[in-house]
């Protein structure tokens, strides 16, 4: 049977959320594209017409190449073996960069290593798996502004998606940790996530002997910060 090249494979809820912030007509660079599902999906949807899928590791790079070829989009998606932002140059006219499924520190390191290239980028869509606070700190220090954020739960895990453009922001310690928009919105998922963290920290506290005051006070500070944000004690 002939393959239907235009078949739209369902994306994970997480990548679907990242995709939803890519503006129509963007020239996309997806850093750490792995399987290249995100650019394939966006082109199949008709949301964008061209993309670069960047990968630094040979295995995922090969998998991106074969998925792109199988989907019949090799003329629209260039798969490049490259480290972070080295995957594109000026002539590529990239307008939007997505970086998803990595730790917040790694995302910040990738951006730091090529930050002079961010000058001509209209939007970054970042989905850190952890250390979101470090990523927000890096963004603020580099004249980048979060314009919206979202939090979702999939398969028992929580994922934050940060949509970033050029600009200045001044975040508080709570904003760095909880997200300026997420914290204000206080959605059901947000409360569920931080209640879960609170339970874990309270359990951890029970295991720390009374004589280890310094360890206890670090945990207590974290607990109090979450309680303050959730408005519970
Ligand atoms: N972005 C996809 C997603 O969200 O489903 C794949 C996430 S996968 C867990 C992370 C990918 O990033 C891996 O394939 C890894 O090889 C790639 N990666 C890590 N550091 C990178 C870098 N500096 N430049 C390009 N790719 C990188």
mmCIF file of C-alpha atoms and ligand atoms in Angstrom:
data_model
loop_
_atom_site.group_PDB
_atom_site.id
_atom_site.type_symbol
_atom_site.label_atom_id
_atom_site.label_comp_id
_atom_site.label_asym_id
_atom_site.label_seq_id
_atom_site.Cartn_x
_atom_site.Cartn_y
_atom_site.Cartn_z
ATOM 1 C CA UNK A 1 0.000 0.000 0.000
ATOM 2 C CA UNK A 2 1.272 3.490 -0.800
ATOM 3 C CA UNK A 3 2.293 5.631 2.134
ATOM 4 C CA UNK A 4 0.225 8.704 2.842
ATOM 5 C CA UNK A 5 2.886 11.382 3.183
ATOM 6 C CA UNK A 6 0.427 13.931 4.542
ATOM 7 C CA UNK A 7 -0.727 11.820 7.454
ATOM 8 C CA UNK A 8 -0.640 13.947 10.630
ATOM 9 C CA UNK A 9 0.754 11.844 13.480
ATOM 10 C CA UNK A 10 -0.562 12.793 16.895
ATOM 11 C CA UNK A 11 2.042 14.646 18.918
ATOM 12 C CA UNK A 12 2.496 14.389 22.660
ATOM 13 C CA UNK A 13 0.418 16.941 24.582
ATOM 14 C CA UNK A 14 3.734 18.539 25.583
ATOM 15 C CA UNK A 15 4.980 19.057 22.020
ATOM 16 C CA UNK A 16 1.480 20.043 20.921
ATOM 17 C CA UNK A 17 1.643 22.867 23.451
ATOM 18 C CA UNK A 18 5.067 23.979 22.200
ATOM 19 C CA UNK A 19 3.750 23.859 18.604
ATOM 20 C CA UNK A 20 0.724 25.984 19.494
ATOM 21 C CA UNK A 21 2.996 28.986 20.179
ATOM 22 C CA UNK A 22 4.791 28.867 16.830
ATOM 23 C CA UNK A 23 3.385 31.735 14.761
ATOM 24 C CA UNK A 24 2.003 31.025 11.294
ATOM 25 C CA UNK A 25 4.658 31.452 8.610
ATOM 26 C CA UNK A 26 7.612 31.283 11.020
ATOM 27 C CA UNK A 27 10.968 30.021 9.807
ATOM 28 C CA UNK A 28 11.664 27.548 12.574
ATOM 29 C CA UNK A 29 14.816 26.126 14.107
ATOM 30 C CA UNK A 30 14.067 23.208 16.442
ATOM 31 C CA UNK A 31 17.170 22.616 18.575
ATOM 32 C CA UNK A 32 17.575 19.063 19.880
ATOM 33 C CA UNK A 33 14.887 17.917 17.479
ATOM 34 C CA UNK A 34 15.598 14.196 18.015
ATOM 35 C CA UNK A 35 12.835 12.494 15.981
ATOM 36 C CA UNK A 36 11.910 15.832 14.281
ATOM 37 C CA UNK A 37 8.238 15.301 15.183
ATOM 38 C CA UNK A 38 7.713 18.968 15.973
ATOM 39 C CA UNK A 39 8.754 20.467 12.602
ATOM 40 C CA UNK A 40 7.075 17.596 10.727
ATOM 41 C CA UNK A 41 3.832 18.243 12.595
ATOM 42 C CA UNK A 42 3.921 22.005 12.046
ATOM 43 C CA UNK A 43 4.522 21.649 8.321
ATOM 44 C CA UNK A 44 1.844 18.986 7.934
ATOM 45 C CA UNK A 45 -0.576 21.307 9.709
ATOM 46 C CA UNK A 46 0.278 24.107 7.286
ATOM 47 C CA UNK A 47 1.354 26.343 10.154
ATOM 48 C CA UNK A 48 4.869 26.799 8.721
ATOM 49 C CA UNK A 49 6.483 25.988 5.391
ATOM 50 C CA UNK A 50 10.166 25.617 6.258
ATOM 51 C CA UNK A 51 12.220 24.432 9.200
ATOM 52 C CA UNK A 52 15.645 23.341 10.358
ATOM 53 C CA UNK A 53 15.888 20.382 12.724
ATOM 54 C CA UNK A 54 19.165 20.616 14.666
ATOM 55 C CA UNK A 55 20.681 17.667 16.513
ATOM 56 C CA UNK A 56 24.073 17.227 18.133
ATOM 57 C CA UNK A 57 23.967 13.439 18.601
ATOM 58 C CA UNK A 58 24.358 11.081 15.655
ATOM 59 C CA UNK A 59 21.575 8.595 16.602
ATOM 60 C CA UNK A 60 18.761 11.145 16.944
ATOM 61 C CA UNK A 61 20.123 13.019 13.912
ATOM 62 C CA UNK A 62 19.769 9.842 11.823
ATOM 63 C CA UNK A 63 16.297 9.260 13.211
ATOM 64 C CA UNK A 64 15.306 12.857 12.293
ATOM 65 C CA UNK A 65 16.692 12.356 8.784
ATOM 66 C CA UNK A 66 14.725 9.171 8.224
ATOM 67 C CA UNK A 67 11.466 10.547 9.703
ATOM 68 C CA UNK A 68 11.731 13.658 7.545
ATOM 69 C CA UNK A 69 12.412 11.538 4.451
ATOM 70 C CA UNK A 70 9.518 9.192 5.284
ATOM 71 C CA UNK A 71 7.124 12.088 5.726
ATOM 72 C CA UNK A 72 8.074 13.392 2.277
ATOM 73 C CA UNK A 73 9.243 16.727 3.682
ATOM 74 C CA UNK A 74 12.951 16.610 2.893
ATOM 75 C CA UNK A 75 12.554 19.678 0.670
ATOM 76 C CA UNK A 76 11.031 21.638 3.572
ATOM 77 C CA UNK A 77 12.989 20.456 6.621
ATOM 78 C CA UNK A 78 16.758 20.572 6.688
ATOM 79 C CA UNK A 79 18.194 18.220 9.269
ATOM 80 C CA UNK A 80 21.569 19.447 10.514
ATOM 81 C CA UNK A 81 24.105 17.782 12.764
ATOM 82 C CA UNK A 82 25.138 20.715 14.940
ATOM 83 C CA UNK A 83 25.607 21.862 18.516
ATOM 84 C CA UNK A 84 22.810 24.188 19.661
ATOM 85 C CA UNK A 85 22.538 27.468 17.785
ATOM 86 C CA UNK A 86 25.429 26.525 15.484
ATOM 87 C CA UNK A 87 22.675 24.854 13.421
ATOM 88 C CA UNK A 88 21.784 28.115 11.704
ATOM 89 C CA UNK A 89 23.324 31.172 10.118
ATOM 90 C CA UNK A 90 22.086 34.601 8.976
ATOM 91 C CA UNK A 91 21.159 33.414 5.507
ATOM 92 C CA UNK A 92 18.682 30.900 6.977
ATOM 93 C CA UNK A 93 16.461 33.794 8.127
ATOM 94 C CA UNK A 94 15.257 31.860 11.161
ATOM 95 C CA UNK A 95 12.558 33.773 13.066
ATOM 96 C CA UNK A 96 11.548 31.314 15.803
ATOM 97 C CA UNK A 97 13.540 28.822 17.865
ATOM 98 C CA UNK A 98 12.084 25.935 19.856
ATOM 99 C CA UNK A 99 14.110 24.030 22.465
ATOM 100 C CA UNK A 100 12.125 21.311 24.215
ATOM 101 C CA UNK A 101 12.643 18.293 26.421
ATOM 102 C CA UNK A 102 15.944 19.287 28.067
ATOM 103 C CA UNK A 103 16.950 20.601 31.452
ATOM 104 C CA UNK A 104 16.611 24.340 32.057
ATOM 105 C CA UNK A 105 20.360 24.721 32.620
ATOM 106 C CA UNK A 106 21.194 22.999 29.357
ATOM 107 C CA UNK A 107 18.724 25.243 27.498
ATOM 108 C CA UNK A 108 20.340 28.309 29.116
ATOM 109 C CA UNK A 109 23.828 27.011 28.169
ATOM 110 C CA UNK A 110 22.740 26.472 24.569
ATOM 111 C CA UNK A 111 21.354 30.015 24.399
ATOM 112 C CA UNK A 112 24.428 31.469 26.129
ATOM 113 C CA UNK A 113 26.791 29.788 23.660
ATOM 114 C CA UNK A 114 25.116 31.431 20.676
ATOM 115 C CA UNK A 115 23.509 34.490 22.220
ATOM 116 C CA UNK A 116 24.783 36.920 19.569
ATOM 117 C CA UNK A 117 22.581 35.008 17.113
ATOM 118 C CA UNK A 118 19.398 35.782 19.061
ATOM 119 C CA UNK A 119 19.426 39.377 17.801
ATOM 120 C CA UNK A 120 17.269 38.582 14.757
ATOM 121 C CA UNK A 121 14.987 36.040 16.392
ATOM 122 C CA UNK A 122 11.380 37.089 17.045
ATOM 123 C CA UNK A 123 10.433 34.367 19.517
ATOM 124 C CA UNK A 124 11.835 31.494 21.561
ATOM 125 C CA UNK A 125 9.588 28.709 22.779
ATOM 126 C CA UNK A 126 11.310 26.834 25.570
ATOM 127 C CA UNK A 127 10.168 23.717 27.373
ATOM 128 C CA UNK A 128 12.559 22.908 30.207
ATOM 129 C CA UNK A 129 12.110 19.574 31.994
ATOM 130 C CA UNK A 130 13.586 20.978 35.213
ATOM 131 C CA UNK A 131 15.525 23.961 36.659
ATOM 132 C CA UNK A 132 13.039 26.384 35.164
ATOM 133 C CA UNK A 133 14.254 28.940 37.743
ATOM 134 C CA UNK A 134 17.801 28.920 36.305
ATOM 135 C CA UNK A 135 16.434 29.388 32.818
ATOM 136 C CA UNK A 136 14.263 32.345 33.892
ATOM 137 C CA UNK A 137 17.289 33.939 35.569
ATOM 138 C CA UNK A 138 19.316 33.578 32.378
ATOM 139 C CA UNK A 139 16.504 35.088 30.283
ATOM 140 C CA UNK A 140 16.153 38.086 32.563
ATOM 141 C CA UNK A 141 19.921 38.689 32.566
ATOM 142 C CA UNK A 142 19.952 38.623 28.762
ATOM 143 C CA UNK A 143 17.179 41.104 27.958
ATOM 144 C CA UNK A 144 14.640 38.465 27.134
ATOM 145 C CA UNK A 145 11.129 38.613 28.420
ATOM 146 C CA UNK A 146 8.600 35.876 29.076
ATOM 147 C CA UNK A 147 5.402 36.907 27.311
ATOM 148 C CA UNK A 148 3.367 33.923 28.394
ATOM 149 C CA UNK A 149 3.798 30.583 30.147
ATOM 150 C CA UNK A 150 1.836 27.428 30.480
ATOM 151 C CA UNK A 151 2.005 24.311 32.613
ATOM 152 C CA UNK A 152 0.641 20.935 31.658
ATOM 153 C CA UNK A 153 0.582 17.427 32.991
ATOM 154 C CA UNK A 154 1.213 14.401 30.827
ATOM 155 C CA UNK A 155 1.832 10.815 31.937
ATOM 156 C CA UNK A 156 2.240 11.926 35.548
ATOM 157 C CA UNK A 157 4.866 14.565 34.730
ATOM 158 C CA UNK A 158 4.567 18.331 34.755
ATOM 159 C CA UNK A 159 5.970 20.439 31.940
ATOM 160 C CA UNK A 160 6.362 24.193 31.728
ATOM 161 C CA UNK A 161 6.410 25.992 28.388
ATOM 162 C CA UNK A 162 7.874 29.511 28.276
ATOM 163 C CA UNK A 163 7.217 31.827 25.357
ATOM 164 C CA UNK A 164 9.951 34.434 25.162
ATOM 165 C CA UNK A 165 10.587 37.564 23.126
ATOM 166 C CA UNK A 166 13.068 40.437 23.335
ATOM 167 C CA UNK A 167 12.422 42.808 26.193
ATOM 168 C CA UNK A 168 13.064 43.529 29.813
ATOM 169 C CA UNK A 169 11.466 41.824 32.804
ATOM 170 C CA UNK A 170 12.033 42.079 36.535
ATOM 171 C CA UNK A 171 11.135 38.878 38.292
ATOM 172 C CA UNK A 172 11.000 38.204 42.022
ATOM 173 C CA UNK A 173 12.498 35.088 43.639
ATOM 174 C CA UNK A 174 9.008 33.564 43.596
ATOM 175 C CA UNK A 175 8.622 34.395 39.921
ATOM 176 C CA UNK A 176 11.904 32.662 39.094
ATOM 177 C CA UNK A 177 10.802 29.509 40.880
ATOM 178 C CA UNK A 178 7.097 29.346 40.110
ATOM 179 C CA UNK A 179 6.811 31.399 36.938
ATOM 180 C CA UNK A 180 5.383 34.943 36.882
ATOM 181 C CA UNK A 181 2.304 34.003 34.865
ATOM 182 C CA UNK A 182 1.839 30.502 36.261
ATOM 183 C CA UNK A 183 1.960 31.816 39.824
ATOM 184 C CA UNK A 184 -0.609 34.538 39.193
ATOM 185 C CA UNK A 185 -2.910 32.232 37.275
ATOM 186 C CA UNK A 186 -2.726 29.528 39.966
ATOM 187 C CA UNK A 187 -4.375 26.921 37.743
ATOM 188 C CA UNK A 188 -5.580 23.554 39.003
ATOM 189 C CA UNK A 189 -2.482 21.864 37.499
ATOM 190 C CA UNK A 190 -0.233 24.430 39.161
ATOM 191 C CA UNK A 191 -1.760 23.773 42.573
ATOM 192 C CA UNK A 192 -1.537 20.012 42.000
ATOM 193 C CA UNK A 193 2.151 20.243 40.996
ATOM 194 C CA UNK A 194 3.215 22.342 43.966
ATOM 195 C CA UNK A 195 1.086 20.387 46.470
ATOM 196 C CA UNK A 196 2.983 17.313 45.266
ATOM 197 C CA UNK A 197 6.330 19.097 45.752
ATOM 198 C CA UNK A 198 5.236 20.211 49.199
ATOM 199 C CA UNK A 199 4.395 16.631 50.173
ATOM 200 C CA UNK A 200 7.799 15.419 48.953
ATOM 201 C CA UNK A 201 9.635 18.135 50.883
ATOM 202 C CA UNK A 202 7.642 17.459 54.048
ATOM 203 C CA UNK A 203 8.498 13.749 53.759
ATOM 204 C CA UNK A 204 12.162 14.625 53.239
ATOM 205 C CA UNK A 205 12.089 16.909 56.279
ATOM 206 C CA UNK A 206 10.854 14.044 58.458
ATOM 207 C CA UNK A 207 13.993 12.086 57.517
ATOM 208 C CA UNK A 208 16.429 14.823 58.571
ATOM 209 C CA UNK A 209 17.482 14.543 62.229
ATOM 210 C CA UNK A 210 16.806 17.541 64.502
ATOM 211 C CA UNK A 211 20.557 18.091 64.984
ATOM 212 C CA UNK A 212 21.120 18.820 61.301
ATOM 213 C CA UNK A 213 19.785 22.322 61.611
ATOM 214 C CA UNK A 214 21.279 23.728 58.423
ATOM 215 C CA UNK A 215 19.824 21.009 56.184
ATOM 216 C CA UNK A 216 16.473 21.384 57.899
ATOM 217 C CA UNK A 217 16.409 25.124 57.462
ATOM 218 C CA UNK A 218 17.152 24.888 53.707
ATOM 219 C CA UNK A 219 14.182 22.534 53.345
ATOM 220 C CA UNK A 220 12.005 24.629 55.624
ATOM 221 C CA UNK A 221 12.653 27.712 53.503
ATOM 222 C CA UNK A 222 11.577 25.832 50.387
ATOM 223 C CA UNK A 223 8.485 24.539 52.174
ATOM 224 C CA UNK A 224 7.534 28.010 53.389
ATOM 225 C CA UNK A 225 7.963 29.493 49.929
ATOM 226 C CA UNK A 226 5.599 26.926 48.408
ATOM 227 C CA UNK A 227 3.119 27.337 51.265
ATOM 228 C CA UNK A 228 3.186 31.093 50.683
ATOM 229 C CA UNK A 229 2.461 30.695 46.985
ATOM 230 C CA UNK A 230 -0.286 28.122 47.573
ATOM 231 C CA UNK A 231 -1.601 30.239 50.450
ATOM 232 C CA UNK A 232 -1.574 27.276 52.853
ATOM 233 C CA UNK A 233 0.368 26.569 56.054
HETATM 234 N N1 LIG B 1 12.957 18.134 21.414
HETATM 235 C C1 LIG B 1 12.488 16.754 21.457
HETATM 236 C C2 LIG B 1 11.296 16.641 22.358
HETATM 237 O O1 LIG B 1 11.032 17.572 23.112
HETATM 238 O O2 LIG B 1 10.621 15.597 22.315
HETATM 239 C C3 LIG B 1 13.585 15.816 21.901
HETATM 240 C C4 LIG B 1 13.980 15.939 23.333
HETATM 241 S S1 LIG B 1 15.344 14.890 23.688
HETATM 242 C C5 LIG B 1 15.026 14.424 25.305
HETATM 243 C C6 LIG B 1 16.675 16.024 23.797
HETATM 244 C C7 LIG B 1 17.485 16.069 22.524
HETATM 245 O O3 LIG B 1 18.330 17.192 22.543
HETATM 246 C C8 LIG B 1 18.376 14.839 22.350
HETATM 247 O O4 LIG B 1 18.110 14.248 21.127
HETATM 248 C C9 LIG B 1 19.786 15.426 22.427
HETATM 249 O O5 LIG B 1 20.692 14.741 21.598
HETATM 250 C C10 LIG B 1 19.562 16.843 21.948
HETATM 251 N N2 LIG B 1 20.561 17.816 22.405
HETATM 252 C C11 LIG B 1 21.083 17.949 23.627
HETATM 253 N N3 LIG B 1 21.982 18.952 23.654
HETATM 254 C C12 LIG B 1 21.992 19.496 22.409
HETATM 255 C C13 LIG B 1 22.707 20.559 21.803
HETATM 256 N N4 LIG B 1 23.608 21.266 22.484
HETATM 257 N N5 LIG B 1 22.470 20.827 20.500
HETATM 258 C C14 LIG B 1 21.580 20.113 19.794
HETATM 259 N N6 LIG B 1 20.875 19.075 20.315
HETATM 260 C C15 LIG B 1 21.078 18.781 21.602
#
